[in-house]
Amino acid sequence: MAKSTRATAALDKAGISHGLHAYDYSADVDSKGLAAAQALGITPTRMFKTLMAWVDKQPLIAVIPSDQRLSLKKLAAQCGGKHGQMMEVAEAEKRSGYKVGGISPFAQQRPAKVVFASSAQQHDTLYINAGQRGLLLDLSPADALRFLQASCADICED
């Protein structure tokens, strides 16, 4: 398994401190984020998943805790739109340059606006996909938000 990806290289170039954590990835689980959290022995609220969506034909990246579900209605409202929908797998892989199960919000092929769940700021560190299945990175939420020029909002289902 490669220990460097486009995401980690971009963070290294920006001088952003992060850790790397490999785990045994399985495509045959209901929740890849929850499985990753369990494999690393961390709480699911600190394991964030990257979701690709559309809001009124604009691509968006939503980053939410692995134990939560994205509210497309809240995401659309947060972004000043009317209609949100999940991106199809093939389009998400094409736009991000990563395979589903390994999509990172960092160093995507075609960057888009990024919105983190507001709970991201409650943690000292977050775990997020490093751009490869079975490889996660940890970093401070402040560094992630600053690097991605991301916002935080209430985008999860109640």
PDB file of C-alpha atoms in Angstrom:
ATOM      1  CA  MET A   1       0.000   0.000   0.000  1.00  0.00           C
ATOM      2  CA  ALA A   2       1.321   3.411  -0.958  1.00  0.00           C
ATOM      3  CA  LYS A   3       2.075   5.700   1.960  1.00  0.00           C
ATOM      4  CA  SER A   4       1.749   8.818  -0.192  1.00  0.00           C
ATOM      5  CA  THR A   5      -1.228   9.990  -2.203  1.00  0.00           C
ATOM      6  CA  ARG A   6      -2.121  13.247  -3.962  1.00  0.00           C
ATOM      7  CA  ALA A   7      -3.884  14.249  -0.737  1.00  0.00           C
ATOM      8  CA  THR A   8      -0.908  13.600   1.544  1.00  0.00           C
ATOM      9  CA  ALA A   9       1.506  15.193  -0.941  1.00  0.00           C
ATOM     10  CA  ALA A  10      -0.634  18.350  -1.043  1.00  0.00           C
ATOM     11  CA  LEU A  11      -0.761  18.512   2.755  1.00  0.00           C
ATOM     12  CA  ASP A  12       3.014  17.937   2.961  1.00  0.00           C
ATOM     13  CA  LYS A  13       3.644  20.701   0.416  1.00  0.00           C
ATOM     14  CA  ALA A  14       1.456  23.075   2.451  1.00  0.00           C
ATOM     15  CA  GLY A  15       3.355  22.171   5.636  1.00  0.00           C
ATOM     16  CA  ILE A  16       0.258  20.754   7.330  1.00  0.00           C
ATOM     17  CA  SER A  17       1.002  18.207  10.033  1.00  0.00           C
ATOM     18  CA  HIS A  18      -0.895  14.927   9.714  1.00  0.00           C
ATOM     19  CA  GLY A  19      -0.608  11.277  10.586  1.00  0.00           C
ATOM     20  CA  LEU A  20      -1.248   8.241   8.390  1.00  0.00           C
ATOM     21  CA  HIS A  21      -3.113   5.110   9.415  1.00  0.00           C
ATOM     22  CA  ALA A  22      -3.503   1.970   7.311  1.00  0.00           C
ATOM     23  CA  TYR A  23      -6.289  -0.551   7.916  1.00  0.00           C
ATOM     24  CA  ASP A  24      -7.753  -3.574   6.142  1.00  0.00           C
ATOM     25  CA  TYR A  25     -10.337  -2.143   3.755  1.00  0.00           C
ATOM     26  CA  SER A  26     -13.404  -4.209   2.873  1.00  0.00           C
ATOM     27  CA  ALA A  27     -15.916  -3.230   0.211  1.00  0.00           C
ATOM     28  CA  ASP A  28     -18.368  -5.778   1.659  1.00  0.00           C
ATOM     29  CA  VAL A  29     -19.504  -3.745   4.673  1.00  0.00           C
ATOM     30  CA  ASP A  30     -22.584  -1.547   5.010  1.00  0.00           C
ATOM     31  CA  SER A  31     -20.664   1.451   6.355  1.00  0.00           C
ATOM     32  CA  LYS A  32     -17.049   1.789   5.298  1.00  0.00           C
ATOM     33  CA  GLY A  33     -16.550   4.722   7.685  1.00  0.00           C
ATOM     34  CA  LEU A  34     -17.820   2.788  10.689  1.00  0.00           C
ATOM     35  CA  ALA A  35     -15.688  -0.205   9.713  1.00  0.00           C
ATOM     36  CA  ALA A  36     -12.614   2.032   9.455  1.00  0.00           C
ATOM     37  CA  ALA A  37     -13.318   3.597  12.856  1.00  0.00           C
ATOM     38  CA  GLN A  38     -13.671   0.151  14.408  1.00  0.00           C
ATOM     39  CA  ALA A  39     -10.481  -1.085  12.733  1.00  0.00           C
ATOM     40  CA  LEU A  40      -8.518   1.842  14.172  1.00  0.00           C
ATOM     41  CA  GLY A  41     -10.272   1.789  17.543  1.00  0.00           C
ATOM     42  CA  ILE A  42     -11.545   5.369  17.365  1.00  0.00           C
ATOM     43  CA  THR A  43     -15.011   6.758  17.965  1.00  0.00           C
ATOM     44  CA  PRO A  44     -17.168   7.092  14.823  1.00  0.00           C
ATOM     45  CA  THR A  45     -17.764  10.773  15.630  1.00  0.00           C
ATOM     46  CA  ARG A  46     -14.073  11.470  14.841  1.00  0.00           C
ATOM     47  CA  MET A  47     -14.069   9.396  11.619  1.00  0.00           C
ATOM     48  CA  PHE A  48     -15.270  11.638   8.800  1.00  0.00           C
ATOM     49  CA  LYS A  49     -16.476  10.435   5.416  1.00  0.00           C
ATOM     50  CA  THR A  50     -16.276  12.386   2.176  1.00  0.00           C
ATOM     51  CA  LEU A  51     -19.460  12.533   0.126  1.00  0.00           C
ATOM     52  CA  MET A  52     -19.861  14.003  -3.337  1.00  0.00           C
ATOM     53  CA  ALA A  53     -23.129  15.783  -4.129  1.00  0.00           C
ATOM     54  CA  TRP A  54     -24.794  18.248  -6.436  1.00  0.00           C
ATOM     55  CA  VAL A  55     -26.711  21.335  -5.360  1.00  0.00           C
ATOM     56  CA  ASP A  56     -28.537  22.944  -8.283  1.00  0.00           C
ATOM     57  CA  LYS A  57     -25.989  21.482 -10.732  1.00  0.00           C
ATOM     58  CA  GLN A  58     -23.015  22.729  -8.685  1.00  0.00           C
ATOM     59  CA  PRO A  59     -20.641  20.034  -7.384  1.00  0.00           C
ATOM     60  CA  LEU A  60     -20.092  19.972  -3.630  1.00  0.00           C
ATOM     61  CA  ILE A  61     -18.027  17.976  -1.196  1.00  0.00           C
ATOM     62  CA  ALA A  62     -19.661  17.194   2.146  1.00  0.00           C
ATOM     63  CA  VAL A  63     -17.512  15.863   4.989  1.00  0.00           C
ATOM     64  CA  ILE A  64     -19.510  14.362   7.843  1.00  0.00           C
ATOM     65  CA  PRO A  65     -19.013  11.931  10.750  1.00  0.00           C
ATOM     66  CA  SER A  66     -19.182   8.272   9.742  1.00  0.00           C
ATOM     67  CA  ASP A  67     -22.094   7.630  12.108  1.00  0.00           C
ATOM     68  CA  GLN A  68     -24.255  10.373  10.559  1.00  0.00           C
ATOM     69  CA  ARG A  69     -26.315  10.756   7.389  1.00  0.00           C
ATOM     70  CA  LEU A  70     -26.099  13.754   5.087  1.00  0.00           C
ATOM     71  CA  SER A  71     -29.206  15.921   4.812  1.00  0.00           C
ATOM     72  CA  LEU A  72     -29.341  16.997   1.178  1.00  0.00           C
ATOM     73  CA  LYS A  73     -32.015  19.534   2.093  1.00  0.00           C
ATOM     74  CA  LYS A  74     -29.766  21.163   4.715  1.00  0.00           C
ATOM     75  CA  LEU A  75     -26.774  21.043   2.368  1.00  0.00           C
ATOM     76  CA  ALA A  76     -28.738  22.766  -0.384  1.00  0.00           C
ATOM     77  CA  ALA A  77     -30.013  25.436   2.007  1.00  0.00           C
ATOM     78  CA  GLN A  78     -26.501  26.023   3.373  1.00  0.00           C
ATOM     79  CA  CYS A  79     -25.207  26.554  -0.158  1.00  0.00           C
ATOM     80  CA  GLY A  80     -28.043  28.841  -1.216  1.00  0.00           C
ATOM     81  CA  GLY A  81     -29.599  26.213  -3.447  1.00  0.00           C
ATOM     82  CA  LYS A  82     -32.952  24.519  -3.760  1.00  0.00           C
ATOM     83  CA  HIS A  83     -32.205  20.915  -4.694  1.00  0.00           C
ATOM     84  CA  GLY A  84     -29.478  18.546  -3.531  1.00  0.00           C
ATOM     85  CA  GLN A  85     -28.708  15.046  -4.749  1.00  0.00           C
ATOM     86  CA  MET A  86     -25.898  12.568  -4.320  1.00  0.00           C
ATOM     87  CA  MET A  87     -23.415  12.301  -7.172  1.00  0.00           C
ATOM     88  CA  GLU A  88     -23.335   9.032  -9.090  1.00  0.00           C
ATOM     89  CA  VAL A  89     -20.332   6.812  -8.294  1.00  0.00           C
ATOM     90  CA  ALA A  90     -18.737   7.141 -11.744  1.00  0.00           C
ATOM     91  CA  GLU A  91     -19.031  10.935 -11.672  1.00  0.00           C
ATOM     92  CA  ALA A  92     -17.686  11.144  -8.094  1.00  0.00           C
ATOM     93  CA  GLU A  93     -14.665   9.063  -9.084  1.00  0.00           C
ATOM     94  CA  LYS A  94     -14.095  11.097 -12.250  1.00  0.00           C
ATOM     95  CA  ARG A  95     -14.359  14.477 -10.505  1.00  0.00           C
ATOM     96  CA  SER A  96     -12.324  13.521  -7.428  1.00  0.00           C
ATOM     97  CA  GLY A  97      -9.734  11.325  -9.124  1.00  0.00           C
ATOM     98  CA  TYR A  98     -10.162   8.795  -6.309  1.00  0.00           C
ATOM     99  CA  LYS A  99     -12.059   5.503  -6.060  1.00  0.00           C
ATOM    100  CA  VAL A 100     -15.195   5.351  -3.906  1.00  0.00           C
ATOM    101  CA  GLY A 101     -14.126   4.069  -0.511  1.00  0.00           C
ATOM    102  CA  GLY A 102     -10.960   6.131  -0.894  1.00  0.00           C
ATOM    103  CA  ILE A 103     -12.274   9.596  -1.766  1.00  0.00           C
ATOM    104  CA  SER A 104     -10.485  12.365   0.088  1.00  0.00           C
ATOM    105  CA  PRO A 105     -11.576  16.003   0.146  1.00  0.00           C
ATOM    106  CA  PHE A 106      -7.910  16.963  -0.330  1.00  0.00           C
ATOM    107  CA  ALA A 107      -6.277  17.423  -3.766  1.00  0.00           C
ATOM    108  CA  GLN A 108      -9.258  16.382  -5.845  1.00  0.00           C
ATOM    109  CA  GLN A 109      -8.840  16.433  -9.645  1.00  0.00           C
ATOM    110  CA  ARG A 110     -11.635  18.983  -9.999  1.00  0.00           C
ATOM    111  CA  PRO A 111     -11.921  20.835  -6.687  1.00  0.00           C
ATOM    112  CA  ALA A 112     -15.322  21.959  -5.472  1.00  0.00           C
ATOM    113  CA  LYS A 113     -16.731  23.852  -2.511  1.00  0.00           C
ATOM    114  CA  VAL A 114     -16.315  21.861   0.723  1.00  0.00           C
ATOM    115  CA  VAL A 115     -18.715  21.887   3.666  1.00  0.00           C
ATOM    116  CA  PHE A 116     -17.882  20.083   6.915  1.00  0.00           C
ATOM    117  CA  ALA A 117     -20.464  19.042   9.480  1.00  0.00           C
ATOM    118  CA  SER A 118     -20.417  21.544  12.317  1.00  0.00           C
ATOM    119  CA  SER A 119     -19.369  18.813  14.770  1.00  0.00           C
ATOM    120  CA  ALA A 120     -15.909  18.745  13.136  1.00  0.00           C
ATOM    121  CA  GLN A 121     -14.844  21.662  15.314  1.00  0.00           C
ATOM    122  CA  GLN A 122     -15.569  19.713  18.521  1.00  0.00           C
ATOM    123  CA  HIS A 123     -12.503  17.485  18.082  1.00  0.00           C
ATOM    124  CA  ASP A 124      -8.765  18.017  18.462  1.00  0.00           C
ATOM    125  CA  THR A 125      -8.141  15.765  15.463  1.00  0.00           C
ATOM    126  CA  LEU A 126     -10.251  14.258  12.703  1.00  0.00           C
ATOM    127  CA  TYR A 127      -9.701  11.114  10.684  1.00  0.00           C
ATOM    128  CA  ILE A 128     -10.401  11.499   6.967  1.00  0.00           C
ATOM    129  CA  ASN A 129      -9.648   9.370   3.931  1.00  0.00           C
ATOM    130  CA  ALA A 130      -6.150   9.962   2.594  1.00  0.00           C
ATOM    131  CA  GLY A 131      -7.084   9.263  -1.028  1.00  0.00           C
ATOM    132  CA  GLN A 132      -6.690   5.504  -1.070  1.00  0.00           C
ATOM    133  CA  ARG A 133      -8.844   2.659   0.173  1.00  0.00           C
ATOM    134  CA  GLY A 134      -7.515   1.483   3.517  1.00  0.00           C
ATOM    135  CA  LEU A 135      -5.501   4.633   4.253  1.00  0.00           C
ATOM    136  CA  LEU A 136      -6.640   7.425   6.560  1.00  0.00           C
ATOM    137  CA  LEU A 137      -5.032  10.605   7.727  1.00  0.00           C
ATOM    138  CA  ASP A 138      -5.536  12.505  10.936  1.00  0.00           C
ATOM    139  CA  LEU A 139      -5.208  16.250  11.272  1.00  0.00           C
ATOM    140  CA  SER A 140      -6.673  19.158  13.172  1.00  0.00           C
ATOM    141  CA  PRO A 141     -10.065  20.422  12.000  1.00  0.00           C
ATOM    142  CA  ALA A 142      -8.681  23.973  11.840  1.00  0.00           C
ATOM    143  CA  ASP A 143      -5.945  22.853   9.407  1.00  0.00           C
ATOM    144  CA  ALA A 144      -8.447  20.913   7.272  1.00  0.00           C
ATOM    145  CA  LEU A 145     -10.876  23.834   7.101  1.00  0.00           C
ATOM    146  CA  ARG A 146      -8.155  26.354   6.303  1.00  0.00           C
ATOM    147  CA  PHE A 147      -6.465  24.199   3.650  1.00  0.00           C
ATOM    148  CA  LEU A 148      -9.762  23.409   1.897  1.00  0.00           C
ATOM    149  CA  GLN A 149     -11.188  26.920   2.432  1.00  0.00           C
ATOM    150  CA  ALA A 150     -14.178  25.014   3.758  1.00  0.00           C
ATOM    151  CA  SER A 151     -17.115  26.082   5.854  1.00  0.00           C
ATOM    152  CA  CYS A 152     -18.832  24.284   8.730  1.00  0.00           C
ATOM    153  CA  ALA A 153     -22.602  23.919   8.921  1.00  0.00           C
ATOM    154  CA  ASP A 154     -25.434  21.792  10.238  1.00  0.00           C
ATOM    155  CA  ILE A 155     -25.690  19.430   7.239  1.00  0.00           C
ATOM    156  CA  CYS A 156     -26.504  16.122   8.946  1.00  0.00           C
ATOM    157  CA  GLU A 157     -29.943  14.599   9.439  1.00  0.00           C
ATOM    158  CA  ASP A 158     -31.458  15.114  12.875  1.00  0.00           C
TER     159      ASP A 158
END
